PDB file of C-alpha atoms in Angstrom:
ATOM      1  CA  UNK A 265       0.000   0.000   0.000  1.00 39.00           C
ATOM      2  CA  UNK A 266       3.170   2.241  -0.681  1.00 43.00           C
ATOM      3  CA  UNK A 267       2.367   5.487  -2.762  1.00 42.00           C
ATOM      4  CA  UNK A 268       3.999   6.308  -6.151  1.00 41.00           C
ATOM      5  CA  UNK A 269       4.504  10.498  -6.050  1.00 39.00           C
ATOM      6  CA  UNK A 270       7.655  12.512  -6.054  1.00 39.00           C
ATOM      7  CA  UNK A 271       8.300  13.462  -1.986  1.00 40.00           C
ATOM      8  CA  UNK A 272       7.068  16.547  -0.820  1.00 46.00           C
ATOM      9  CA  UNK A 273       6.543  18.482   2.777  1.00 50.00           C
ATOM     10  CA  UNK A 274       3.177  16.365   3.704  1.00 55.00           C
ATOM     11  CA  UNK A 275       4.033  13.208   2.498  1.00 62.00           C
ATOM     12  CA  UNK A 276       5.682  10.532   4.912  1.00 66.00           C
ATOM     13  CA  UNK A 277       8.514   8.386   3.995  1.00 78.00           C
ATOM     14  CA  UNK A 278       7.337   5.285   2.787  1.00 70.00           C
ATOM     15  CA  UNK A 279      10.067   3.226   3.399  1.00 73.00           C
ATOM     16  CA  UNK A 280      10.637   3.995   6.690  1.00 76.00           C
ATOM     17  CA  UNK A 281       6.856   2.731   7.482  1.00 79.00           C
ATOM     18  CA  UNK A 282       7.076  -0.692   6.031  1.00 87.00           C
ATOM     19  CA  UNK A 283       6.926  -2.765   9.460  1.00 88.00           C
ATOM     20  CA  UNK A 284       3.940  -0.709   9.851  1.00 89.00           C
ATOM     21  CA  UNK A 285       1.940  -1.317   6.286  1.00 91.00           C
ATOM     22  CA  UNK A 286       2.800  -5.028   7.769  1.00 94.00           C
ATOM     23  CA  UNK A 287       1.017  -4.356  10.618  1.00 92.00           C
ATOM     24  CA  UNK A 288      -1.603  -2.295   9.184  1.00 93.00           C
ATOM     25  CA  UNK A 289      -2.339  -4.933   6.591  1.00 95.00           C
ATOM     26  CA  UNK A 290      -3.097  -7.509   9.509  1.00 94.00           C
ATOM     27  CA  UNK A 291      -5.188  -5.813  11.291  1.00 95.00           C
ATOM     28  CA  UNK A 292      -7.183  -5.818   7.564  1.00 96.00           C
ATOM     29  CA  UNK A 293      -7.121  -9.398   6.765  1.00 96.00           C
ATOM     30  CA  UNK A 294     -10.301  -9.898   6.459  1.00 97.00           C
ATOM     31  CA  UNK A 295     -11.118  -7.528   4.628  1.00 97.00           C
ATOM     32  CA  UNK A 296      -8.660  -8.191   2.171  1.00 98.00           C
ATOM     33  CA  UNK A 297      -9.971 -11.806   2.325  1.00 98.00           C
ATOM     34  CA  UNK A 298     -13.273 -10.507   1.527  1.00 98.00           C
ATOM     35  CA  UNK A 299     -11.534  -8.086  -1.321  1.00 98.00           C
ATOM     36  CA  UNK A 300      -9.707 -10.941  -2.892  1.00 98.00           C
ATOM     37  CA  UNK A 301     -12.781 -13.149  -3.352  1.00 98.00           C
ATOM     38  CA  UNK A 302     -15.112 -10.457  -4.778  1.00 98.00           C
ATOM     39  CA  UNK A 303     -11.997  -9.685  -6.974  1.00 98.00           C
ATOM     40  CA  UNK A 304     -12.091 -13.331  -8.312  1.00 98.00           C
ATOM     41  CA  UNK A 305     -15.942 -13.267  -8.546  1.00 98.00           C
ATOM     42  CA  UNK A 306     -15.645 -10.108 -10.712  1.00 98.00           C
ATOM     43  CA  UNK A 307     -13.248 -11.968 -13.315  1.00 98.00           C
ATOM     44  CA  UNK A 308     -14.390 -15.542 -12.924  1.00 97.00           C
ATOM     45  CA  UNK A 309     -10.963 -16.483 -11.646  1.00 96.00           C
ATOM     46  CA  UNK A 310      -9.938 -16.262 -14.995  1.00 96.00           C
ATOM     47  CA  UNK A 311      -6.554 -13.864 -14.363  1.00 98.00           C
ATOM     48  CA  UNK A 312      -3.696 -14.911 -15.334  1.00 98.00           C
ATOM     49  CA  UNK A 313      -1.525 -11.813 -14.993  1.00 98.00           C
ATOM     50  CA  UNK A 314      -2.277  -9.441 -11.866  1.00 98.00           C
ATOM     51  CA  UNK A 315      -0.867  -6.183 -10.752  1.00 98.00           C
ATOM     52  CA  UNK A 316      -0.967  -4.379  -7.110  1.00 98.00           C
ATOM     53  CA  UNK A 317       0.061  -0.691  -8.156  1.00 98.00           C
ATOM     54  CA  UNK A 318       1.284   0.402  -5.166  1.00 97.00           C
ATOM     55  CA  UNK A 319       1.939  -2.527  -3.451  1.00 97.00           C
ATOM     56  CA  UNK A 320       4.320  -1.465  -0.067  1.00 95.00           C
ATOM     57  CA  UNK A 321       5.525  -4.475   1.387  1.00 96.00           C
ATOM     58  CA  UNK A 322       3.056  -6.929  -0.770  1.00 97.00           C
ATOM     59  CA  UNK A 323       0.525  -8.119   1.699  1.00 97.00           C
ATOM     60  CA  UNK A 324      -2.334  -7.808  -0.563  1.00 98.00           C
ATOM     61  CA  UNK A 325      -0.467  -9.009  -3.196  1.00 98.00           C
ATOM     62  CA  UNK A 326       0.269 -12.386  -1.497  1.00 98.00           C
ATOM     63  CA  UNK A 327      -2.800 -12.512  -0.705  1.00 97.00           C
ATOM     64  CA  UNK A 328      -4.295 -12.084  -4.083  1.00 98.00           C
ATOM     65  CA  UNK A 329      -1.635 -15.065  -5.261  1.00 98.00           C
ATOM     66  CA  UNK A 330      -3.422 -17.115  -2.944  1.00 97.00           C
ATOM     67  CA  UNK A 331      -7.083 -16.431  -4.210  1.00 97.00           C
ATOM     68  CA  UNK A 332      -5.675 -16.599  -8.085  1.00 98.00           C
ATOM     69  CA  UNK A 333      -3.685 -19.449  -7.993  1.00 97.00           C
ATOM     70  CA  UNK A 334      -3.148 -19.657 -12.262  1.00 97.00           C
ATOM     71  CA  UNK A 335      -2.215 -16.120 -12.251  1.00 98.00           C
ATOM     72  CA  UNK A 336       1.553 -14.720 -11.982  1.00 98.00           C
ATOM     73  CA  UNK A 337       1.137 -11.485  -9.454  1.00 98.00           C
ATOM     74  CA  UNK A 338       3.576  -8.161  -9.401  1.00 98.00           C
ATOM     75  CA  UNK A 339       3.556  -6.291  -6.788  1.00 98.00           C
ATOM     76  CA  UNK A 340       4.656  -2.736  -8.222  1.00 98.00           C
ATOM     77  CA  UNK A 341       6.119   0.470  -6.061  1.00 96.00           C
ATOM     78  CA  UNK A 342       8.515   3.265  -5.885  1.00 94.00           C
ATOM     79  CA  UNK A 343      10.639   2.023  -3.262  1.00 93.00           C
ATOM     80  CA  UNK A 344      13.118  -0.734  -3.275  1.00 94.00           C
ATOM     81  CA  UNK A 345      13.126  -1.605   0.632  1.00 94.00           C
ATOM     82  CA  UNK A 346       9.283  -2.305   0.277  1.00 95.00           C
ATOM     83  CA  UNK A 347       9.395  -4.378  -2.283  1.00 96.00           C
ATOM     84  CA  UNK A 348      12.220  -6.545  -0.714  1.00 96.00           C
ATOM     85  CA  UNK A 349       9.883  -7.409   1.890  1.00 96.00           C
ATOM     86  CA  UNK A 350       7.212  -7.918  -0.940  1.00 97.00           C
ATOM     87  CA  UNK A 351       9.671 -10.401  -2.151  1.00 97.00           C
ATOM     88  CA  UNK A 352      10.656 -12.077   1.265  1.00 97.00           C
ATOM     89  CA  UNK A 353       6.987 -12.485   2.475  1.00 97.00           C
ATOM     90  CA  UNK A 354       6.149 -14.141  -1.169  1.00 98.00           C
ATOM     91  CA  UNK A 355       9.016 -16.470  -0.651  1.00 98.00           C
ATOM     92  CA  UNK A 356       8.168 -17.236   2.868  1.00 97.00           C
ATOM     93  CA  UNK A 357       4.287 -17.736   1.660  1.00 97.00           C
ATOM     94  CA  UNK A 358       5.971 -19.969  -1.310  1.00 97.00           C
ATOM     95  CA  UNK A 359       4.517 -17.762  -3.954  1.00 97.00           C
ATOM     96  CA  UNK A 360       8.316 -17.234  -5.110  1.00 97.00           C
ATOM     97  CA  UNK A 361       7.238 -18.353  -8.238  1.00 97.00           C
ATOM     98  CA  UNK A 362       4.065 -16.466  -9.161  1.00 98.00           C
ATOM     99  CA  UNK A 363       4.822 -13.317  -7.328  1.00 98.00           C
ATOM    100  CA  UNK A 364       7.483 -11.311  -8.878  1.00 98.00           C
ATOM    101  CA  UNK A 365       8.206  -7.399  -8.130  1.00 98.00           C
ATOM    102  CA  UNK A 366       8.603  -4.362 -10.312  1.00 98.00           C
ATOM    103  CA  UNK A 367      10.074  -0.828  -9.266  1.00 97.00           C
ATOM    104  CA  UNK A 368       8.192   2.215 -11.152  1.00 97.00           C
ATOM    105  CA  UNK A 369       7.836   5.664 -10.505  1.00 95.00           C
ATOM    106  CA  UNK A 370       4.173   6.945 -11.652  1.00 93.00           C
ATOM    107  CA  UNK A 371       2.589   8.498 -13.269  1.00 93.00           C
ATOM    108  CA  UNK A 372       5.633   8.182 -15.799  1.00 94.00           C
ATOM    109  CA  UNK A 373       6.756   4.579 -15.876  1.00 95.00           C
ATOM    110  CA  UNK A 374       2.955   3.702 -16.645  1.00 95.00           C
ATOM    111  CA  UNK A 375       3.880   2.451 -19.965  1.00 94.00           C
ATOM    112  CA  UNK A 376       6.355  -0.074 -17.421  1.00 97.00           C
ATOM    113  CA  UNK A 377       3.900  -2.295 -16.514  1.00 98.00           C
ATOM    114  CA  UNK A 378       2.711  -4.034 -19.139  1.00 98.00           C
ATOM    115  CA  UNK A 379      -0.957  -5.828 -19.090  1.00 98.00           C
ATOM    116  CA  UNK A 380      -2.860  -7.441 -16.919  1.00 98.00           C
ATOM    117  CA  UNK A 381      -6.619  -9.235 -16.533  1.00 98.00           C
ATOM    118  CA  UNK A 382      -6.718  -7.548 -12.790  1.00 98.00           C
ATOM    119  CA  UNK A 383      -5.204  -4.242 -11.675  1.00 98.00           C
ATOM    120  CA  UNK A 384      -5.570  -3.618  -8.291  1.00 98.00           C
ATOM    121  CA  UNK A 385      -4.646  -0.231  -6.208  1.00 98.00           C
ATOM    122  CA  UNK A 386      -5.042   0.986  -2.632  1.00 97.00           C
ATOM    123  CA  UNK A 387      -4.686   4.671  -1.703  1.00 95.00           C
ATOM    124  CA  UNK A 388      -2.101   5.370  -4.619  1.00 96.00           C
ATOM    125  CA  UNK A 389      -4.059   7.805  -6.846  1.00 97.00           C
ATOM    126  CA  UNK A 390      -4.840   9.968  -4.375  1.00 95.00           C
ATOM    127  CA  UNK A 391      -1.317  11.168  -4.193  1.00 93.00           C
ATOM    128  CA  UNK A 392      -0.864  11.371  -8.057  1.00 95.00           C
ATOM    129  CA  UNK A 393      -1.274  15.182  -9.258  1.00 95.00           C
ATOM    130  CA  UNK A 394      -3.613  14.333 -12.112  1.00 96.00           C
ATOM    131  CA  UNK A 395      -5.860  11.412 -10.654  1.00 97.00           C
ATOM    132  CA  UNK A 396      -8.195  11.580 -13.911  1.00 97.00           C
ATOM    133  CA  UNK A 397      -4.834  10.738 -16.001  1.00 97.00           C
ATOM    134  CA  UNK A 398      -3.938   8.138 -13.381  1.00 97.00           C
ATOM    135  CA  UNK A 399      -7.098   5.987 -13.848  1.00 98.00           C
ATOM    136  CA  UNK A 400      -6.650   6.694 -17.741  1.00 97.00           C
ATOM    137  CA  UNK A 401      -2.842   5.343 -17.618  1.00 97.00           C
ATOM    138  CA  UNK A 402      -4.173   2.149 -15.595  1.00 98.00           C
ATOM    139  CA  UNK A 403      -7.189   1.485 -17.695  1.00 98.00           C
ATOM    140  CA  UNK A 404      -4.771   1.303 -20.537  1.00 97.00           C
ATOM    141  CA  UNK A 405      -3.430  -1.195 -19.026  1.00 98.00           C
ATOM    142  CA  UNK A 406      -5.730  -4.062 -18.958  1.00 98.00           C
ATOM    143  CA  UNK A 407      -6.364  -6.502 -20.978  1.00 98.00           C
ATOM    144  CA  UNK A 408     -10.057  -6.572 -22.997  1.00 98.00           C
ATOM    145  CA  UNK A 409     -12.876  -7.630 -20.284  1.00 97.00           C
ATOM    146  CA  UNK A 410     -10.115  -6.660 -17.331  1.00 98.00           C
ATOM    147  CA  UNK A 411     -10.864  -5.384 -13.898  1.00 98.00           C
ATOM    148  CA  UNK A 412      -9.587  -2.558 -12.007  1.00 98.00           C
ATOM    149  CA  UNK A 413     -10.528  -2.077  -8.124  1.00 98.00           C
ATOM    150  CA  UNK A 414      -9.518   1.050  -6.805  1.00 98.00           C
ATOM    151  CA  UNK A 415      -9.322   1.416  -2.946  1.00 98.00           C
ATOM    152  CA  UNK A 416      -9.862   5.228  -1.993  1.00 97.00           C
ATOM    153  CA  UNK A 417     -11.058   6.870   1.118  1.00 87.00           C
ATOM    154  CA  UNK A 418     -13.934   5.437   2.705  1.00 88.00           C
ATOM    155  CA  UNK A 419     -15.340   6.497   6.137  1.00 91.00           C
ATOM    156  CA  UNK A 420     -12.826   8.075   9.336  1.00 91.00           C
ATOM    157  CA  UNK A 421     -10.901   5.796  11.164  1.00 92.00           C
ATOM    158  CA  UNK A 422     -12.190   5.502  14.521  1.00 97.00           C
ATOM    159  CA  UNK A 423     -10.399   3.981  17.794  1.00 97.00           C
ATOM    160  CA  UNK A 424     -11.468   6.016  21.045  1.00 97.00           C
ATOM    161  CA  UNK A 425     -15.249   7.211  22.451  1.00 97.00           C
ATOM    162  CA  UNK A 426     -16.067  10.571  21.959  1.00 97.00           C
ATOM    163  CA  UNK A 427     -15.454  11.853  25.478  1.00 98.00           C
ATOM    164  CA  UNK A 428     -12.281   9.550  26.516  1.00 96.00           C
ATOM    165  CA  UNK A 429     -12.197  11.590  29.911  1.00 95.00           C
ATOM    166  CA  UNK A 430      -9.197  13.699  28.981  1.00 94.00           C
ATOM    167  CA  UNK A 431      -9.624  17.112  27.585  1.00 96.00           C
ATOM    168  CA  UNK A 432     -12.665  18.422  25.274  1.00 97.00           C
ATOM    169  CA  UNK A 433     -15.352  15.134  24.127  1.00 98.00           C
ATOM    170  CA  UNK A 434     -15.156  14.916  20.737  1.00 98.00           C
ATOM    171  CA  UNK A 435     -11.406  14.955  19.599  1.00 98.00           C
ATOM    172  CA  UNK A 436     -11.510  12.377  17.017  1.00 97.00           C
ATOM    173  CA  UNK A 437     -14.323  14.872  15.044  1.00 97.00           C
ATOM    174  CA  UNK A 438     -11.478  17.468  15.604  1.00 98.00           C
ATOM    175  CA  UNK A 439      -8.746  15.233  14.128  1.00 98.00           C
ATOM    176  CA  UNK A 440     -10.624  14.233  10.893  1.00 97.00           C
ATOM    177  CA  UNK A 441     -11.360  18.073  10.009  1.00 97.00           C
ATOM    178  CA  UNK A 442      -8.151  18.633  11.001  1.00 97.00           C
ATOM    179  CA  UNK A 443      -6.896  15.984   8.867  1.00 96.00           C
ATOM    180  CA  UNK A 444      -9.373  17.069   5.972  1.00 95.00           C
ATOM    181  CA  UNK A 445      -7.189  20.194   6.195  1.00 96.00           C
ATOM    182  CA  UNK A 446      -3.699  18.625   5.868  1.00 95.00           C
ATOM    183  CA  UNK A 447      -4.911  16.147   2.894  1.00 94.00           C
ATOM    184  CA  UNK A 448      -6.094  19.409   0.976  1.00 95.00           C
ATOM    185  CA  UNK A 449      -2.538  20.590   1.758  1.00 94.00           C
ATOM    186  CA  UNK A 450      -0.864  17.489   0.529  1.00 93.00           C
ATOM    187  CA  UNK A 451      -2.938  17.462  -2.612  1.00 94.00           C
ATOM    188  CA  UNK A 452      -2.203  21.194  -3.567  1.00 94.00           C
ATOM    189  CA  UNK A 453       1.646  20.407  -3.096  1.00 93.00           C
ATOM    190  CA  UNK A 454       1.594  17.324  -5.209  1.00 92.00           C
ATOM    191  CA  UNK A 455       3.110  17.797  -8.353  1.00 92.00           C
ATOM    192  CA  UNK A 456       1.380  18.529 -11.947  1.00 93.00           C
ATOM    193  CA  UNK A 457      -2.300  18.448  -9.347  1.00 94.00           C
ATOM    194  CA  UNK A 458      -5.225  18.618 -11.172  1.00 95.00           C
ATOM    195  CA  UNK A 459      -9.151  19.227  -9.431  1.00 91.00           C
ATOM    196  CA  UNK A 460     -11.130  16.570  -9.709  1.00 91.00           C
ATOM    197  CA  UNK A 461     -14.781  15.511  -8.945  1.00 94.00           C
ATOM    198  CA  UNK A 462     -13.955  12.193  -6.804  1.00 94.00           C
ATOM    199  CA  UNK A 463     -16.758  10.531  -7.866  1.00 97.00           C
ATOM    200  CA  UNK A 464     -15.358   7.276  -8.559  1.00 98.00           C
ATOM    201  CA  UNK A 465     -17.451   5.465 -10.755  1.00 98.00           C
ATOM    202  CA  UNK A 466     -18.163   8.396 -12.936  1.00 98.00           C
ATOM    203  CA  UNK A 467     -13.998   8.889 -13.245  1.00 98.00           C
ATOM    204  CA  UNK A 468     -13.990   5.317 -13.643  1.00 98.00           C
ATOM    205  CA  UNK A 469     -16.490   5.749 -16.781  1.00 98.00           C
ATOM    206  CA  UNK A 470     -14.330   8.304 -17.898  1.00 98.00           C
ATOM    207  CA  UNK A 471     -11.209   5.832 -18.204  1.00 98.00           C
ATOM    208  CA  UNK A 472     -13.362   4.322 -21.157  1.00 98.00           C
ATOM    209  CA  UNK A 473     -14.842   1.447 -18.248  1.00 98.00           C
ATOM    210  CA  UNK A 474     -17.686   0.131 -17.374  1.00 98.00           C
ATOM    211  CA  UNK A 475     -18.650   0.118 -13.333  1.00 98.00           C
ATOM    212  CA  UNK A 476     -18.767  -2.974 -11.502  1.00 98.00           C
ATOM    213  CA  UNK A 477     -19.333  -2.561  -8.289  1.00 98.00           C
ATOM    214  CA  UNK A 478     -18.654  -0.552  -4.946  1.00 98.00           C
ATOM    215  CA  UNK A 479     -18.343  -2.315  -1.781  1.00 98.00           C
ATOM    216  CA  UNK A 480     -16.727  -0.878   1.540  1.00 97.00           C
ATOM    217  CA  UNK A 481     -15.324  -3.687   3.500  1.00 97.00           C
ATOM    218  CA  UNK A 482     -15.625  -2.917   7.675  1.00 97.00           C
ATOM    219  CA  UNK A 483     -12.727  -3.933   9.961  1.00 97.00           C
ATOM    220  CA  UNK A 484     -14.049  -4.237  13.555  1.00 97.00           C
ATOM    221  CA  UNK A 485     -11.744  -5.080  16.446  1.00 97.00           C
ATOM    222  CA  UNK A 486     -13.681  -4.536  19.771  1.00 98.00           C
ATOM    223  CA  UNK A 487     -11.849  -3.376  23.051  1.00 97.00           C
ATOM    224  CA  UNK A 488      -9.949  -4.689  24.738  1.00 95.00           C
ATOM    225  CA  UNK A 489      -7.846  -4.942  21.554  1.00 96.00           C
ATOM    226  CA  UNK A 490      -4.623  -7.280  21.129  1.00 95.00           C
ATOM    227  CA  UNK A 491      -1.242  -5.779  21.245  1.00 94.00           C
ATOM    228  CA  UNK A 492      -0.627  -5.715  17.903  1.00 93.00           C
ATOM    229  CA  UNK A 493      -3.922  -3.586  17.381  1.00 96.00           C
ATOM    230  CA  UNK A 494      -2.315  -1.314  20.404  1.00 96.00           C
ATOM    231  CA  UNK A 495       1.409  -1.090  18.648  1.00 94.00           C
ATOM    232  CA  UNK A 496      -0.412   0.074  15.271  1.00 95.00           C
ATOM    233  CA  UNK A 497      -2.249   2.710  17.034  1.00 96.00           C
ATOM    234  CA  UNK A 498       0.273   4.246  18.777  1.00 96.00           C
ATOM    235  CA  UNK A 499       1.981   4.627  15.806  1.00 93.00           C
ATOM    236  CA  UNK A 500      -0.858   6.118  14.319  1.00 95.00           C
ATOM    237  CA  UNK A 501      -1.193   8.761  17.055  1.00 97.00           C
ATOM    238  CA  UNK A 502       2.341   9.206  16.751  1.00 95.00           C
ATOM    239  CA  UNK A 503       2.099  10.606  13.043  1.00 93.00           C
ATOM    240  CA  UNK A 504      -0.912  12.062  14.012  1.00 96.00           C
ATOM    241  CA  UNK A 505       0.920  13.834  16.495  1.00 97.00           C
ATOM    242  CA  UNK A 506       3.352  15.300  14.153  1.00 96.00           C
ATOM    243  CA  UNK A 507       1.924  15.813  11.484  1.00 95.00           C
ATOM    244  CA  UNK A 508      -1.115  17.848  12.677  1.00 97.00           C
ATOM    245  CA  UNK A 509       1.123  19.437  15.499  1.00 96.00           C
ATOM    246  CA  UNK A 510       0.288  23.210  13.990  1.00 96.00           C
ATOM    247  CA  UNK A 511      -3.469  22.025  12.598  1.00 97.00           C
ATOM    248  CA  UNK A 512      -5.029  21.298  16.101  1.00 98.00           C
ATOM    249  CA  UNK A 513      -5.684  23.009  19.154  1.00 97.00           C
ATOM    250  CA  UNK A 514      -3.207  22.731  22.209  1.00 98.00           C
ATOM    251  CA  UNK A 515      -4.945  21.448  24.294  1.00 98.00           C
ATOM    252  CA  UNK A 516      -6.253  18.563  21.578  1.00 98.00           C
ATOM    253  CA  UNK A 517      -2.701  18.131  20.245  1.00 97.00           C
ATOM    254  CA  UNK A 518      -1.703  17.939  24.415  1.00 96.00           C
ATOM    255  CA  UNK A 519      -4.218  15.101  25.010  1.00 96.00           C
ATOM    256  CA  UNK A 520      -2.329  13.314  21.595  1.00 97.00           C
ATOM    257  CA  UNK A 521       0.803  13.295  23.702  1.00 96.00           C
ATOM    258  CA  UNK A 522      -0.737  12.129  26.831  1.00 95.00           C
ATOM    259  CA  UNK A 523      -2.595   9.230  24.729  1.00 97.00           C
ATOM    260  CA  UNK A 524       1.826   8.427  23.516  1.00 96.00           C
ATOM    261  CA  UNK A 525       3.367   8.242  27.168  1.00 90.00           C
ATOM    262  CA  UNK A 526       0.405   8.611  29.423  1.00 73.00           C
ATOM    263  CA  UNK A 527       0.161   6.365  32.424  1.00 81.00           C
ATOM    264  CA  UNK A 528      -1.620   3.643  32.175  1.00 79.00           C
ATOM    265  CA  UNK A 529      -5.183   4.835  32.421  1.00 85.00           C
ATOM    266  CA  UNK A 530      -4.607   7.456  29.314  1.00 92.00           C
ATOM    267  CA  UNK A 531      -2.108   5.636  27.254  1.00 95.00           C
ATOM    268  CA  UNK A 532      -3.376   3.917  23.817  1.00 96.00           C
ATOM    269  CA  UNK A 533      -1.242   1.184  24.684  1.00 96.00           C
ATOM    270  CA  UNK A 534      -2.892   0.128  28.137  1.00 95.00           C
ATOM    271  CA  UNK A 535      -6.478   2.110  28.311  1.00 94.00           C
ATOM    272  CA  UNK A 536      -9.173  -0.332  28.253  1.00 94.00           C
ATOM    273  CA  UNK A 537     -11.294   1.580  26.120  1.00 96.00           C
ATOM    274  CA  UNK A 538      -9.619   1.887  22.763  1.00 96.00           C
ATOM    275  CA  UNK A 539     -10.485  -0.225  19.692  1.00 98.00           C
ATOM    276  CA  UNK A 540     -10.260  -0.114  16.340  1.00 97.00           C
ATOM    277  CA  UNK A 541     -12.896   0.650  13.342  1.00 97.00           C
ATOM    278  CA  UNK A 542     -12.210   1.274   9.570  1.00 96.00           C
ATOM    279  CA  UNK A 543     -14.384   1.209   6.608  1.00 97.00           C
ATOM    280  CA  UNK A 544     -12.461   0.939   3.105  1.00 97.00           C
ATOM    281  CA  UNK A 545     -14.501   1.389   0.325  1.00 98.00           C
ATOM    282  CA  UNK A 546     -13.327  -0.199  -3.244  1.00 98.00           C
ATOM    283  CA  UNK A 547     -14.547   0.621  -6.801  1.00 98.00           C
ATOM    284  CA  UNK A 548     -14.055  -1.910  -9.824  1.00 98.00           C
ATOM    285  CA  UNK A 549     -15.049  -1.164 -13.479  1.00 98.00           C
ATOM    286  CA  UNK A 550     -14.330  -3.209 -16.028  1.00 98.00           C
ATOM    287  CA  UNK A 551     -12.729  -2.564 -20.080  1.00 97.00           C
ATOM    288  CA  UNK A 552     -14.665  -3.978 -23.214  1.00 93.00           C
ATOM    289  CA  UNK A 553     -14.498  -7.384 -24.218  1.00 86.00           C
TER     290      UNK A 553
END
C-alpha cells in the first residue's frame, strides 16, 4: 500500500513505514480476504496476470496469489526496501514463483507495466497530481474484459469514544477536520495536481470502463484490543501527532501526547477503552471485451 509520487513536505517516507503497512495490513485481513474473493468473482478467476500498483511491502499481493492461484502477481512500487519485503513475504508464503516485483515511478513509468486481466490499487491515486490521467494510464493497461478495483477513502478511522475523559469530548471529530485540512494541503503540493470531482465510478467511466461494483469492506476489532492492534495505534497517534502538530488546538494536540506516554489509564497502549474501526470502500469497473 506504498504510494507512487515525487516526496514533498506532507508526504511521509514510505520506506521507513514498512513494518507498519505489515502491521496495518493484519489488522485488515479480512477484509482483504473478503476483497480478494469479490476480486475473483468479478473476473471468474480467470486472471492470469495481476498487478498491485502500489503494493508497499506486498501483503495484498500475497494474498491475491493465494485467491488466483493460475495467475503470476507483481507487486509494483517506488521504493526498493518495500518491495524486498514484498519479495521475502512471497518467498516465505511460497509464492516465489508467481509473485514477482517491479520498481516504477508513476505516473511516468505507466507504460512499465505491461498488461494485466486484474489491476488492483489501494490509496495510490490519491497522491498522483492528475488522478483523472492516473485511472486513464491504468485502464490502458488491462487486458479486454479486465478489472480494475480502486481502494480510496472510505469512512474516518475511529479507535477512542467521543469523550475519553481527557480534555474536550469529541477529539476524534477534531482530528478528521483537522486531517481534511492537511490532505487538501498534501494534494495542492503534489506535483502537476489537477481538481477533480472524486466521484469514482463516474472517473472510472471516464477511463473508457464500465462500473462494476462498490463495496466498503468494515474492519471491527472490539476493546480490549490485542497488542498488535495497540502497537499500530500508537503509531498512528504518533504521526498524528506530528503531522497535525500546527493544525489542532493545544490542548487537543496535548491530550495526543498524553494518549503516547500517558500512564496507564490514558495511554493507547494500556487504556481499556480503545479499539479499532475502519471502513475501506473499493470501486471496480471493467474494459470492453
Amino acid at each position: 500500500m506504498s504510494k507512487h509520487h515525487h516526496h514533498h513536505d506532507t508526504e511521509p517516507d514510505w520506506e521507513a513505514l514498512g513494518a507498519h503497512l505489515e502491521r496495518e495490513a493484519g489488522l485488515h485481513a479480512s477484509y482483504h480476504d473478503q476483497a480478494a474473493r469479490w476480486l475473483h468473482d468479478l473476473t471468474d478467476g480467470k486472471a492470469t496476470r495481476i498487478l498491485d500498483v502500489g503494493s508497499g511491502p506486498g501483503v495484498f499481493a500475497c494474498r491475491l496469489a493465494g485467491h488466483f492461484p493460475h495467475a503470476d502477481v507483481v507487486a509494483v512500487d517506488q521504493g526498493h526496501g518495500l518491495l524486498d519485503r514484498a519479495r521475502r513475504r512471497a518467498a516465505e508464503h511460497g509464492l516465489a514463483d508467481r509473485l514477482t516485483t517491479l520498481q516504477a515511478d508513476l505516473p511516468e513509468q505507466f507504460d512499465t507495466l505491461g498488461t494485466a486481466d486484474l489491476i488492483w490499487t489501494s490509496n495510490v491515486v490519491h497522491h498522483l497530481g492528475d488522478q483523472q490521467a492516473a485511472l486513464n494510464g491504468l485502464a490502458a493497461r488491462l487486458r479486454p474484459g479486465g478489472v480494475l478495483a480502486v481502494a480510496e477513502r472510505g469512512l474516518p478511522f475511529r479507535f477512542l469514544p467521543r469523550d475519553i475523559g481527557q480534555g474536550r469530548p469529541g477529539l476524534q471529530a477534531r482530528i478528521d477536520a483537522a486531517l481534511e485540512d492537511w490532505f487538501t494541503a498534501m494534494r495542492d503540493q503534489t506535483p502537476d495536481t489537477a481538481q477533480a470531482h472524486e466521484d469514482w465510478p463516474a472517473m472510472l467511466t471516464e477511463a473508457g470502463l464500465t462500473p462494476t461494483g462498490t463495496r466498503t469492506f468494515l474492519t471491527d476489532l472490539p476493546a480490549p484490543l490485542p497488542p498488535a492492534a495497540r502497537e499500530h495505534l500508537h503509531a498512528h497517534v504518533t504521526r498524528l501527532h506530528e503531522v497535525l502538530a500546527d493544525r489542532l488546538d493545544p490542548a487537543d494536540h496535548a491530550v495526543l501526547g498524553d494518549l503516547l506516554d500517558g500512564d496507564s489509564r490514558t495511554s493507547i497502549l494500556t487504556r481499556p477503552d480503545a479499539f479499532y474501526l475502519s471502513a475501506n470502500t473499493v470501486h471496480t469497473a471493467r474494459t470492453p471485451s
